JSON list of C-alpha atoms and ligand atoms in Angstrom, two decimals:
[
{"chain": "A", "resi": 1, "resn": "UNK", "atom": "CA", "xyz": [6.63, 21.97, -40.11]},
{"chain": "A", "resi": 2, "resn": "UNK", "atom": "CA", "xyz": [6.82, 17.99, -38.65]},
{"chain": "A", "resi": 3, "resn": "UNK", "atom": "CA", "xyz": [4.59, 17.52, -35.15]},
{"chain": "A", "resi": 4, "resn": "UNK", "atom": "CA", "xyz": [5.77, 15.04, -32.83]},
{"chain": "A", "resi": 5, "resn": "UNK", "atom": "CA", "xyz": [4.55, 15.80, -30.08]},
{"chain": "A", "resi": 6, "resn": "UNK", "atom": "CA", "xyz": [3.80, 15.37, -26.44]},
{"chain": "A", "resi": 7, "resn": "UNK", "atom": "CA", "xyz": [0.94, 16.96, -24.77]},
{"chain": "A", "resi": 8, "resn": "UNK", "atom": "CA", "xyz": [1.42, 17.08, -20.86]},
{"chain": "A", "resi": 9, "resn": "UNK", "atom": "CA", "xyz": [-1.35, 18.32, -18.05]},
{"chain": "A", "resi": 10, "resn": "UNK", "atom": "CA", "xyz": [-2.88, 16.93, -15.36]},
{"chain": "A", "resi": 11, "resn": "UNK", "atom": "CA", "xyz": [-5.83, 14.73, -15.21]},
{"chain": "A", "resi": 12, "resn": "UNK", "atom": "CA", "xyz": [-8.68, 17.15, -15.69]},
{"chain": "A", "resi": 13, "resn": "UNK", "atom": "CA", "xyz": [-6.69, 19.66, -17.21]},
{"chain": "A", "resi": 14, "resn": "UNK", "atom": "CA", "xyz": [-8.49, 18.54, -20.78]},
{"chain": "A", "resi": 15, "resn": "UNK", "atom": "CA", "xyz": [-5.95, 17.39, -22.45]},
{"chain": "A", "resi": 16, "resn": "UNK", "atom": "CA", "xyz": [-6.84, 14.16, -23.77]},
{"chain": "A", "resi": 17, "resn": "UNK", "atom": "CA", "xyz": [-10.26, 17.06, -25.77]},
{"chain": "A", "resi": 18, "resn": "UNK", "atom": "CA", "xyz": [-7.11, 18.88, -26.76]},
{"chain": "A", "resi": 19, "resn": "UNK", "atom": "CA", "xyz": [-5.26, 16.47, -27.79]},
{"chain": "A", "resi": 20, "resn": "UNK", "atom": "CA", "xyz": [-7.44, 14.41, -29.89]},
{"chain": "A", "resi": 21, "resn": "UNK", "atom": "CA", "xyz": [-8.23, 18.40, -31.68]},
{"chain": "A", "resi": 22, "resn": "UNK", "atom": "CA", "xyz": [-4.79, 19.17, -32.39]},
{"chain": "A", "resi": 23, "resn": "UNK", "atom": "CA", "xyz": [-4.56, 16.01, -34.55]},
{"chain": "A", "resi": 24, "resn": "UNK", "atom": "CA", "xyz": [-7.16, 16.94, -36.73]},
{"chain": "A", "resi": 25, "resn": "UNK", "atom": "CA", "xyz": [-5.53, 20.27, -37.26]},
{"chain": "A", "resi": 26, "resn": "UNK", "atom": "CA", "xyz": [-2.00, 18.78, -37.45]},
{"chain": "A", "resi": 27, "resn": "UNK", "atom": "CA", "xyz": [-3.21, 16.11, -39.26]},
{"chain": "A", "resi": 28, "resn": "UNK", "atom": "CA", "xyz": [-1.13, 13.07, -37.50]},
{"chain": "A", "resi": 29, "resn": "UNK", "atom": "CA", "xyz": [-2.51, 10.40, -35.20]},
{"chain": "A", "resi": 30, "resn": "UNK", "atom": "CA", "xyz": [-3.40, 10.96, -31.04]},
{"chain": "A", "resi": 31, "resn": "UNK", "atom": "CA", "xyz": [-1.61, 8.10, -29.55]},
{"chain": "A", "resi": 32, "resn": "UNK", "atom": "CA", "xyz": [-2.83, 8.14, -26.05]},
{"chain": "A", "resi": 33, "resn": "UNK", "atom": "CA", "xyz": [-1.95, 5.38, -23.81]},
{"chain": "A", "resi": 34, "resn": "UNK", "atom": "CA", "xyz": [-5.37, 5.26, -21.31]},
{"chain": "A", "resi": 35, "resn": "UNK", "atom": "CA", "xyz": [-7.23, 5.01, -24.14]},
{"chain": "A", "resi": 36, "resn": "UNK", "atom": "CA", "xyz": [-5.23, 1.73, -25.32]},
{"chain": "A", "resi": 37, "resn": "UNK", "atom": "CA", "xyz": [-5.26, -0.07, -22.20]},
{"chain": "A", "resi": 38, "resn": "UNK", "atom": "CA", "xyz": [-9.02, 0.83, -21.62]},
{"chain": "A", "resi": 39, "resn": "UNK", "atom": "CA", "xyz": [-9.22, -0.29, -25.38]},
{"chain": "A", "resi": 40, "resn": "UNK", "atom": "CA", "xyz": [-6.86, -3.74, -23.85]},
{"chain": "A", "resi": 41, "resn": "UNK", "atom": "CA", "xyz": [-9.03, -3.99, -20.66]},
{"chain": "A", "resi": 42, "resn": "UNK", "atom": "CA", "xyz": [-12.44, -3.94, -22.43]},
{"chain": "A", "resi": 43, "resn": "UNK", "atom": "CA", "xyz": [-11.43, -6.71, -25.35]},
{"chain": "A", "resi": 44, "resn": "UNK", "atom": "CA", "xyz": [-9.91, -8.89, -22.33]},
{"chain": "A", "resi": 45, "resn": "UNK", "atom": "CA", "xyz": [-6.56, -8.81, -24.49]},
{"chain": "A", "resi": 46, "resn": "UNK", "atom": "CA", "xyz": [-3.24, -10.24, -22.40]},
{"chain": "A", "resi": 47, "resn": "UNK", "atom": "CA", "xyz": [-2.35, -6.57, -22.24]},
{"chain": "A", "resi": 48, "resn": "UNK", "atom": "CA", "xyz": [-5.70, -5.57, -20.86]},
{"chain": "A", "resi": 49, "resn": "UNK", "atom": "CA", "xyz": [-5.45, -8.59, -18.20]},
{"chain": "A", "resi": 50, "resn": "UNK", "atom": "CA", "xyz": [-2.10, -7.10, -17.39]},
{"chain": "A", "resi": 51, "resn": "UNK", "atom": "CA", "xyz": [-3.17, -3.52, -16.96]},
{"chain": "A", "resi": 52, "resn": "UNK", "atom": "CA", "xyz": [-6.70, -3.43, -14.77]},
{"chain": "A", "resi": 53, "resn": "UNK", "atom": "CA", "xyz": [-5.02, -3.83, -11.75]},
{"chain": "A", "resi": 54, "resn": "UNK", "atom": "CA", "xyz": [-2.85, -1.51, -11.87]},
{"chain": "A", "resi": 55, "resn": "UNK", "atom": "CA", "xyz": [-5.58, 1.42, -14.03]},
{"chain": "A", "resi": 56, "resn": "UNK", "atom": "CA", "xyz": [-8.36, 0.45, -11.23]},
{"chain": "A", "resi": 57, "resn": "UNK", "atom": "CA", "xyz": [-6.33, 1.69, -8.44]},
{"chain": "A", "resi": 58, "resn": "UNK", "atom": "CA", "xyz": [-4.96, 4.72, -10.64]},
{"chain": "A", "resi": 59, "resn": "UNK", "atom": "CA", "xyz": [-1.55, 3.16, -10.61]},
{"chain": "A", "resi": 60, "resn": "UNK", "atom": "CA", "xyz": [0.77, 3.15, -13.32]},
{"chain": "A", "resi": 61, "resn": "UNK", "atom": "CA", "xyz": [1.31, 0.29, -15.13]},
{"chain": "A", "resi": 62, "resn": "UNK", "atom": "CA", "xyz": [5.07, -0.47, -14.67]},
{"chain": "A", "resi": 63, "resn": "UNK", "atom": "CA", "xyz": [7.05, 0.31, -17.80]},
{"chain": "A", "resi": 64, "resn": "UNK", "atom": "CA", "xyz": [8.53, -2.46, -19.16]},
{"chain": "A", "resi": 65, "resn": "UNK", "atom": "CA", "xyz": [4.52, -2.95, -20.50]},
{"chain": "A", "resi": 66, "resn": "UNK", "atom": "CA", "xyz": [3.88, 0.98, -21.32]},
{"chain": "A", "resi": 67, "resn": "UNK", "atom": "CA", "xyz": [7.29, 1.20, -23.26]},
{"chain": "A", "resi": 68, "resn": "UNK", "atom": "CA", "xyz": [6.80, -1.10, -25.12]},
{"chain": "A", "resi": 69, "resn": "UNK", "atom": "CA", "xyz": [3.34, -0.80, -26.47]},
{"chain": "A", "resi": 70, "resn": "UNK", "atom": "CA", "xyz": [4.34, 2.41, -27.46]},
{"chain": "A", "resi": 71, "resn": "UNK", "atom": "CA", "xyz": [7.65, 1.66, -29.40]},
{"chain": "A", "resi": 72, "resn": "UNK", "atom": "CA", "xyz": [4.99, -0.41, -31.30]},
{"chain": "A", "resi": 73, "resn": "UNK", "atom": "CA", "xyz": [2.22, 2.23, -32.15]},
{"chain": "A", "resi": 74, "resn": "UNK", "atom": "CA", "xyz": [5.06, 4.81, -32.84]},
{"chain": "A", "resi": 75, "resn": "UNK", "atom": "CA", "xyz": [6.53, 1.88, -35.23]},
{"chain": "A", "resi": 76, "resn": "UNK", "atom": "CA", "xyz": [3.43, 2.32, -37.07]},
{"chain": "A", "resi": 77, "resn": "UNK", "atom": "CA", "xyz": [3.04, 3.92, -40.64]},
{"chain": "A", "resi": 78, "resn": "UNK", "atom": "CA", "xyz": [1.16, 6.76, -39.11]},
{"chain": "A", "resi": 79, "resn": "UNK", "atom": "CA", "xyz": [3.20, 7.42, -36.95]},
{"chain": "A", "resi": 80, "resn": "UNK", "atom": "CA", "xyz": [6.17, 8.19, -39.73]},
{"chain": "A", "resi": 81, "resn": "UNK", "atom": "CA", "xyz": [4.58, 12.37, -40.14]},
{"chain": "A", "resi": 82, "resn": "UNK", "atom": "CA", "xyz": [4.30, 12.74, -36.73]},
{"chain": "A", "resi": 83, "resn": "UNK", "atom": "CA", "xyz": [2.10, 12.12, -33.58]},
{"chain": "A", "resi": 84, "resn": "UNK", "atom": "CA", "xyz": [0.84, 13.72, -30.16]},
{"chain": "A", "resi": 85, "resn": "UNK", "atom": "CA", "xyz": [1.83, 11.70, -26.85]},
{"chain": "A", "resi": 86, "resn": "UNK", "atom": "CA", "xyz": [-1.09, 11.74, -24.47]},
{"chain": "A", "resi": 87, "resn": "UNK", "atom": "CA", "xyz": [-0.93, 10.25, -21.50]},
{"chain": "A", "resi": 88, "resn": "UNK", "atom": "CA", "xyz": [3.34, 9.43, -21.91]},
{"chain": "A", "resi": 89, "resn": "UNK", "atom": "CA", "xyz": [5.91, 9.98, -20.96]},
{"chain": "A", "resi": 90, "resn": "UNK", "atom": "CA", "xyz": [4.70, 9.73, -17.77]},
{"chain": "A", "resi": 91, "resn": "UNK", "atom": "CA", "xyz": [8.19, 8.41, -15.64]},
{"chain": "A", "resi": 92, "resn": "UNK", "atom": "CA", "xyz": [11.32, 9.38, -16.51]},
{"chain": "A", "resi": 93, "resn": "UNK", "atom": "CA", "xyz": [12.71, 6.08, -17.52]},
{"chain": "A", "resi": 94, "resn": "UNK", "atom": "CA", "xyz": [9.75, 6.15, -20.17]},
{"chain": "A", "resi": 95, "resn": "UNK", "atom": "CA", "xyz": [11.08, 9.59, -21.14]},
{"chain": "A", "resi": 96, "resn": "UNK", "atom": "CA", "xyz": [14.35, 8.14, -21.36]},
{"chain": "A", "resi": 97, "resn": "UNK", "atom": "CA", "xyz": [13.16, 5.07, -23.60]},
{"chain": "A", "resi": 98, "resn": "UNK", "atom": "CA", "xyz": [10.94, 7.71, -25.94]},
{"chain": "A", "resi": 99, "resn": "UNK", "atom": "CA", "xyz": [14.32, 9.73, -26.70]},
{"chain": "A", "resi": 100, "resn": "UNK", "atom": "CA", "xyz": [16.17, 6.21, -27.60]},
{"chain": "A", "resi": 101, "resn": "UNK", "atom": "CA", "xyz": [12.71, 4.63, -30.06]},
{"chain": "A", "resi": 102, "resn": "UNK", "atom": "CA", "xyz": [12.67, 8.37, -31.87]},
{"chain": "A", "resi": 103, "resn": "UNK", "atom": "CA", "xyz": [16.43, 8.82, -32.45]},
{"chain": "A", "resi": 104, "resn": "UNK", "atom": "CA", "xyz": [16.45, 4.66, -33.22]},
{"chain": "A", "resi": 105, "resn": "UNK", "atom": "CA", "xyz": [14.39, 6.02, -36.16]},
{"chain": "A", "resi": 106, "resn": "UNK", "atom": "CA", "xyz": [16.47, 9.19, -36.70]},
{"chain": "A", "resi": 107, "resn": "UNK", "atom": "CA", "xyz": [14.01, 11.68, -35.35]},
{"chain": "A", "resi": 108, "resn": "UNK", "atom": "CA", "xyz": [13.18, 13.96, -32.39]},
{"chain": "A", "resi": 109, "resn": "UNK", "atom": "CA", "xyz": [10.36, 15.47, -30.54]},
{"chain": "A", "resi": 110, "resn": "UNK", "atom": "CA", "xyz": [9.36, 18.77, -31.95]},
{"chain": "A", "resi": 111, "resn": "UNK", "atom": "CA", "xyz": [7.71, 19.98, -28.89]},
{"chain": "A", "resi": 112, "resn": "UNK", "atom": "CA", "xyz": [6.31, 19.43, -25.21]},
{"chain": "A", "resi": 113, "resn": "UNK", "atom": "CA", "xyz": [2.81, 21.17, -24.41]},
{"chain": "A", "resi": 114, "resn": "UNK", "atom": "CA", "xyz": [1.72, 21.39, -21.54]},
{"chain": "A", "resi": 115, "resn": "UNK", "atom": "CA", "xyz": [-1.74, 22.33, -20.16]},
{"chain": "A", "resi": 116, "resn": "UNK", "atom": "CA", "xyz": [-1.73, 24.56, -16.57]},
{"chain": "A", "resi": 117, "resn": "UNK", "atom": "CA", "xyz": [-4.85, 24.55, -14.73]},
{"chain": "A", "resi": 118, "resn": "UNK", "atom": "CA", "xyz": [-5.27, 25.52, -10.36]},
{"chain": "A", "resi": 119, "resn": "UNK", "atom": "CA", "xyz": [-5.68, 21.94, -8.73]},
{"chain": "A", "resi": 120, "resn": "UNK", "atom": "CA", "xyz": [-9.02, 23.13, -7.30]},
{"chain": "A", "resi": 121, "resn": "UNK", "atom": "CA", "xyz": [-10.79, 23.14, -10.99]},
{"chain": "A", "resi": 122, "resn": "UNK", "atom": "CA", "xyz": [-9.04, 19.75, -12.00]},
{"chain": "A", "resi": 123, "resn": "UNK", "atom": "CA", "xyz": [-10.68, 18.33, -8.55]},
{"chain": "A", "resi": 124, "resn": "UNK", "atom": "CA", "xyz": [-14.20, 19.98, -9.80]},
{"chain": "A", "resi": 125, "resn": "UNK", "atom": "CA", "xyz": [-13.34, 19.02, -13.17]},
{"chain": "A", "resi": 126, "resn": "UNK", "atom": "CA", "xyz": [-12.61, 15.17, -13.17]},
{"chain": "A", "resi": 127, "resn": "UNK", "atom": "CA", "xyz": [-15.28, 14.37, -9.92]},
{"chain": "A", "resi": 128, "resn": "UNK", "atom": "CA", "xyz": [-17.96, 15.80, -13.17]},
{"chain": "A", "resi": 129, "resn": "UNK", "atom": "CA", "xyz": [-16.28, 13.66, -15.33]},
{"chain": "A", "resi": 130, "resn": "UNK", "atom": "CA", "xyz": [-16.67, 10.71, -12.95]},
{"chain": "A", "resi": 131, "resn": "UNK", "atom": "CA", "xyz": [-20.24, 11.44, -12.60]},
{"chain": "A", "resi": 132, "resn": "UNK", "atom": "CA", "xyz": [-20.83, 11.38, -16.60]},
{"chain": "A", "resi": 133, "resn": "UNK", "atom": "CA", "xyz": [-18.24, 8.11, -18.00]},
{"chain": "A", "resi": 134, "resn": "UNK", "atom": "CA", "xyz": [-18.55, 6.45, -15.24]},
{"chain": "A", "resi": 135, "resn": "UNK", "atom": "CA", "xyz": [-15.02, 5.03, -15.42]},
{"chain": "A", "resi": 136, "resn": "UNK", "atom": "CA", "xyz": [-13.63, 2.60, -13.29]},
{"chain": "A", "resi": 137, "resn": "UNK", "atom": "CA", "xyz": [-10.80, 4.36, -11.94]},
{"chain": "A", "resi": 138, "resn": "UNK", "atom": "CA", "xyz": [-12.43, 7.41, -11.86]},
{"chain": "A", "resi": 139, "resn": "UNK", "atom": "CA", "xyz": [-12.94, 6.56, -7.60]},
{"chain": "A", "resi": 140, "resn": "UNK", "atom": "CA", "xyz": [-12.57, 9.13, -5.28]},
{"chain": "A", "resi": 141, "resn": "UNK", "atom": "CA", "xyz": [-9.05, 7.34, -4.02]},
{"chain": "A", "resi": 142, "resn": "UNK", "atom": "CA", "xyz": [-8.11, 6.91, -7.80]},
{"chain": "A", "resi": 143, "resn": "UNK", "atom": "CA", "xyz": [-8.12, 10.54, -8.96]},
{"chain": "A", "resi": 144, "resn": "UNK", "atom": "CA", "xyz": [-6.28, 11.27, -5.82]},
{"chain": "A", "resi": 145, "resn": "UNK", "atom": "CA", "xyz": [-3.93, 8.34, -6.68]},
{"chain": "A", "resi": 146, "resn": "UNK", "atom": "CA", "xyz": [-3.34, 9.57, -9.99]},
{"chain": "A", "resi": 147, "resn": "UNK", "atom": "CA", "xyz": [-2.40, 13.87, -9.03]},
{"chain": "A", "resi": 148, "resn": "UNK", "atom": "CA", "xyz": [-0.37, 12.61, -6.69]},
{"chain": "A", "resi": 149, "resn": "UNK", "atom": "CA", "xyz": [1.67, 10.26, -9.54]},
{"chain": "A", "resi": 150, "resn": "UNK", "atom": "CA", "xyz": [1.16, 13.33, -11.55]},
{"chain": "A", "resi": 151, "resn": "UNK", "atom": "CA", "xyz": [2.65, 16.08, -9.31]},
{"chain": "A", "resi": 152, "resn": "UNK", "atom": "CA", "xyz": [5.87, 13.50, -8.22]},
{"chain": "A", "resi": 153, "resn": "UNK", "atom": "CA", "xyz": [6.95, 11.68, -11.47]},
{"chain": "A", "resi": 154, "resn": "UNK", "atom": "CA", "xyz": [5.24, 13.52, -14.34]},
{"chain": "A", "resi": 155, "resn": "UNK", "atom": "CA", "xyz": [4.99, 16.96, -13.29]},
{"chain": "A", "resi": 156, "resn": "UNK", "atom": "CA", "xyz": [8.96, 16.96, -12.91]},
{"chain": "A", "resi": 157, "resn": "UNK", "atom": "CA", "xyz": [9.39, 15.87, -16.96]},
{"chain": "A", "resi": 158, "resn": "UNK", "atom": "CA", "xyz": [8.02, 19.70, -18.05]},
{"chain": "A", "resi": 159, "resn": "UNK", "atom": "CA", "xyz": [11.81, 20.58, -16.22]},
{"chain": "A", "resi": 160, "resn": "UNK", "atom": "CA", "xyz": [13.61, 18.25, -18.33]},
{"chain": "A", "resi": 161, "resn": "UNK", "atom": "CA", "xyz": [12.03, 19.24, -21.53]},
{"chain": "A", "resi": 162, "resn": "UNK", "atom": "CA", "xyz": [12.45, 22.93, -20.68]},
{"chain": "A", "resi": 163, "resn": "UNK", "atom": "CA", "xyz": [16.32, 22.72, -20.62]},
{"chain": "A", "resi": 164, "resn": "UNK", "atom": "CA", "xyz": [15.90, 21.23, -24.07]},
{"chain": "A", "resi": 165, "resn": "UNK", "atom": "CA", "xyz": [14.03, 24.05, -25.18]},
{"chain": "A", "resi": 166, "resn": "UNK", "atom": "CA", "xyz": [10.89, 22.02, -26.21]},
{"chain": "A", "resi": 167, "resn": "UNK", "atom": "CA", "xyz": [8.42, 23.14, -23.81]},
{"chain": "A", "resi": 168, "resn": "UNK", "atom": "CA", "xyz": [5.48, 25.07, -24.58]},
{"chain": "A", "resi": 169, "resn": "UNK", "atom": "CA", "xyz": [3.04, 25.61, -21.86]},
{"chain": "A", "resi": 170, "resn": "UNK", "atom": "CA", "xyz": [-0.44, 27.05, -22.33]},
{"chain": "A", "resi": 171, "resn": "UNK", "atom": "CA", "xyz": [-3.43, 28.06, -20.18]},
{"chain": "A", "resi": 172, "resn": "UNK", "atom": "CA", "xyz": [-5.57, 25.10, -20.04]},
{"chain": "A", "resi": 173, "resn": "UNK", "atom": "CA", "xyz": [-8.97, 27.12, -17.99]},
{"chain": "A", "resi": 174, "resn": "UNK", "atom": "CA", "xyz": [-11.98, 28.97, -20.84]},
{"chain": "A", "resi": 175, "resn": "UNK", "atom": "CA", "xyz": [-13.83, 27.26, -23.89]},
{"chain": "A", "resi": 176, "resn": "UNK", "atom": "CA", "xyz": [-12.72, 24.42, -25.60]},
{"chain": "A", "resi": 177, "resn": "UNK", "atom": "CA", "xyz": [-12.07, 26.38, -28.52]},
{"chain": "A", "resi": 178, "resn": "UNK", "atom": "CA", "xyz": [-10.51, 29.10, -27.62]},
{"chain": "A", "resi": 179, "resn": "UNK", "atom": "CA", "xyz": [-7.82, 26.30, -25.48]},
{"chain": "A", "resi": 180, "resn": "UNK", "atom": "CA", "xyz": [-6.92, 24.89, -28.96]},
{"chain": "A", "resi": 181, "resn": "UNK", "atom": "CA", "xyz": [-6.41, 27.99, -30.80]},
{"chain": "A", "resi": 182, "resn": "UNK", "atom": "CA", "xyz": [-4.37, 29.14, -27.82]},
{"chain": "A", "resi": 183, "resn": "UNK", "atom": "CA", "xyz": [-2.32, 26.25, -27.86]},
{"chain": "A", "resi": 184, "resn": "UNK", "atom": "CA", "xyz": [-1.84, 26.13, -31.81]},
{"chain": "A", "resi": 185, "resn": "UNK", "atom": "CA", "xyz": [-0.64, 29.87, -31.15]},
{"chain": "A", "resi": 186, "resn": "UNK", "atom": "CA", "xyz": [2.12, 28.95, -28.67]},
{"chain": "A", "resi": 187, "resn": "UNK", "atom": "CA", "xyz": [3.02, 26.19, -30.51]},
{"chain": "A", "resi": 188, "resn": "UNK", "atom": "CA", "xyz": [3.58, 28.09, -34.01]},
{"chain": "A", "resi": 189, "resn": "UNK", "atom": "CA", "xyz": [5.49, 30.59, -32.08]},
{"chain": "A", "resi": 190, "resn": "UNK", "atom": "CA", "xyz": [7.87, 28.55, -30.71]},
{"chain": "A", "resi": 191, "resn": "UNK", "atom": "CA", "xyz": [8.53, 26.46, -33.47]},
{"chain": "A", "resi": 192, "resn": "UNK", "atom": "CA", "xyz": [8.42, 30.03, -35.75]},
{"chain": "B", "resi": 1, "resn": "ADP", "atom": "P1", "xyz": [-5.65, 9.93, -16.62]},
{"chain": "B", "resi": 1, "resn": "ADP", "atom": "O1", "xyz": [-5.14, 11.42, -17.17]},
{"chain": "B", "resi": 1, "resn": "ADP", "atom": "O2", "xyz": [-7.01, 10.43, -16.18]},
{"chain": "B", "resi": 1, "resn": "ADP", "atom": "O3", "xyz": [-5.10, 9.70, -15.78]},
{"chain": "B", "resi": 1, "resn": "ADP", "atom": "P2", "xyz": [-5.31, 8.25, -18.71]},
{"chain": "B", "resi": 1, "resn": "ADP", "atom": "O4", "xyz": [-6.92, 7.92, -19.79]},
{"chain": "B", "resi": 1, "resn": "ADP", "atom": "O5", "xyz": [-4.58, 8.97, -18.64]},
{"chain": "B", "resi": 1, "resn": "ADP", "atom": "O6", "xyz": [-5.93, 8.85, -17.39]},
{"chain": "B", "resi": 1, "resn": "ADP", "atom": "O7", "xyz": [-4.92, 6.53, -18.21]},
{"chain": "B", "resi": 1, "resn": "ADP", "atom": "C1", "xyz": [-6.04, 5.53, -17.17]},
{"chain": "B", "resi": 1, "resn": "ADP", "atom": "C2", "xyz": [-4.32, 4.90, -16.43]},
{"chain": "B", "resi": 1, "resn": "ADP", "atom": "O8", "xyz": [-3.72, 3.80, -17.34]},
{"chain": "B", "resi": 1, "resn": "ADP", "atom": "C3", "xyz": [-3.62, 5.25, -15.78]},
{"chain": "B", "resi": 1, "resn": "ADP", "atom": "O9", "xyz": [-4.22, 6.11, -14.31]},
{"chain": "B", "resi": 1, "resn": "ADP", "atom": "C4", "xyz": [-2.19, 4.52, -15.79]},
{"chain": "B", "resi": 1, "resn": "ADP", "atom": "O10", "xyz": [-3.15, 3.50, -14.81]},
{"chain": "B", "resi": 1, "resn": "ADP", "atom": "C5", "xyz": [-2.59, 3.78, -16.94]},
{"chain": "B", "resi": 1, "resn": "ADP", "atom": "N1", "xyz": [-1.38, 4.33, -18.15]},
{"chain": "B", "resi": 1, "resn": "ADP", "atom": "C6", "xyz": [-2.10, 5.62, -18.79]},
{"chain": "B", "resi": 1, "resn": "ADP", "atom": "N2", "xyz": [-1.16, 6.15, -19.38]},
{"chain": "B", "resi": 1, "resn": "ADP", "atom": "C7", "xyz": [-0.06, 5.13, -18.92]},
{"chain": "B", "resi": 1, "resn": "ADP", "atom": "C8", "xyz": [1.74, 5.68, -18.65]},
{"chain": "B", "resi": 1, "resn": "ADP", "atom": "N3", "xyz": [2.42, 6.24, -19.91]},
{"chain": "B", "resi": 1, "resn": "ADP", "atom": "N4", "xyz": [2.29, 4.97, -17.70]},
{"chain": "B", "resi": 1, "resn": "ADP", "atom": "C9", "xyz": [2.15, 4.06, -16.64]},
{"chain": "B", "resi": 1, "resn": "ADP", "atom": "N5", "xyz": [0.58, 4.09, -16.70]},
{"chain": "B", "resi": 1, "resn": "ADP", "atom": "C10", "xyz": [-0.15, 5.10, -17.96]}
]
């Protein structure tokens, strides 16, 4: 099976952790837009300077910047046989652009994994992470803003993927290992 996957889920759902683990198990690279932005901000690149004002406030980086960055990354040879997109697409425009980029390369998505967790659990996990990691965008306001944007702009994308028969939902509650196995089992059941 090819594994051209998106992993979706609100901030705090464990999406990044699970994306990295699935990538190892499936032998494909993870493409995390948040990680790429953070690396560029740290490196002081032009992209990083442009992105920082948005990420610090918990706002989305404008679509034209993000879309171009992801299209470039998907064109790299290691993504030819599959990938796990983490943190992208987050808007309807990004989802449209992604479909176009894949179609242009003669490929398409295999599945969209969604991690599901109750809001109280998410907030608890995010506050814990803020204490441990000290991320610039893990302030109270930025966290609230990111959850709002997720609910308004990103969560609705699951409907579109469900309509295309691509959506696979898994419960995000439990031990990290348990959630990974749950995701892999749900994926296997989906792709048959
Ligand atoms: P989180 O999932 O906790 O919001 P991420 O690491 O995925 O964190 O993203 C951090 C920040 O990077 C976002 O708040 C946003 O500013 C920017 N970002 C990441 N992915 C995207 C995207 N697809 N479109 C626009 N901005 C993005």
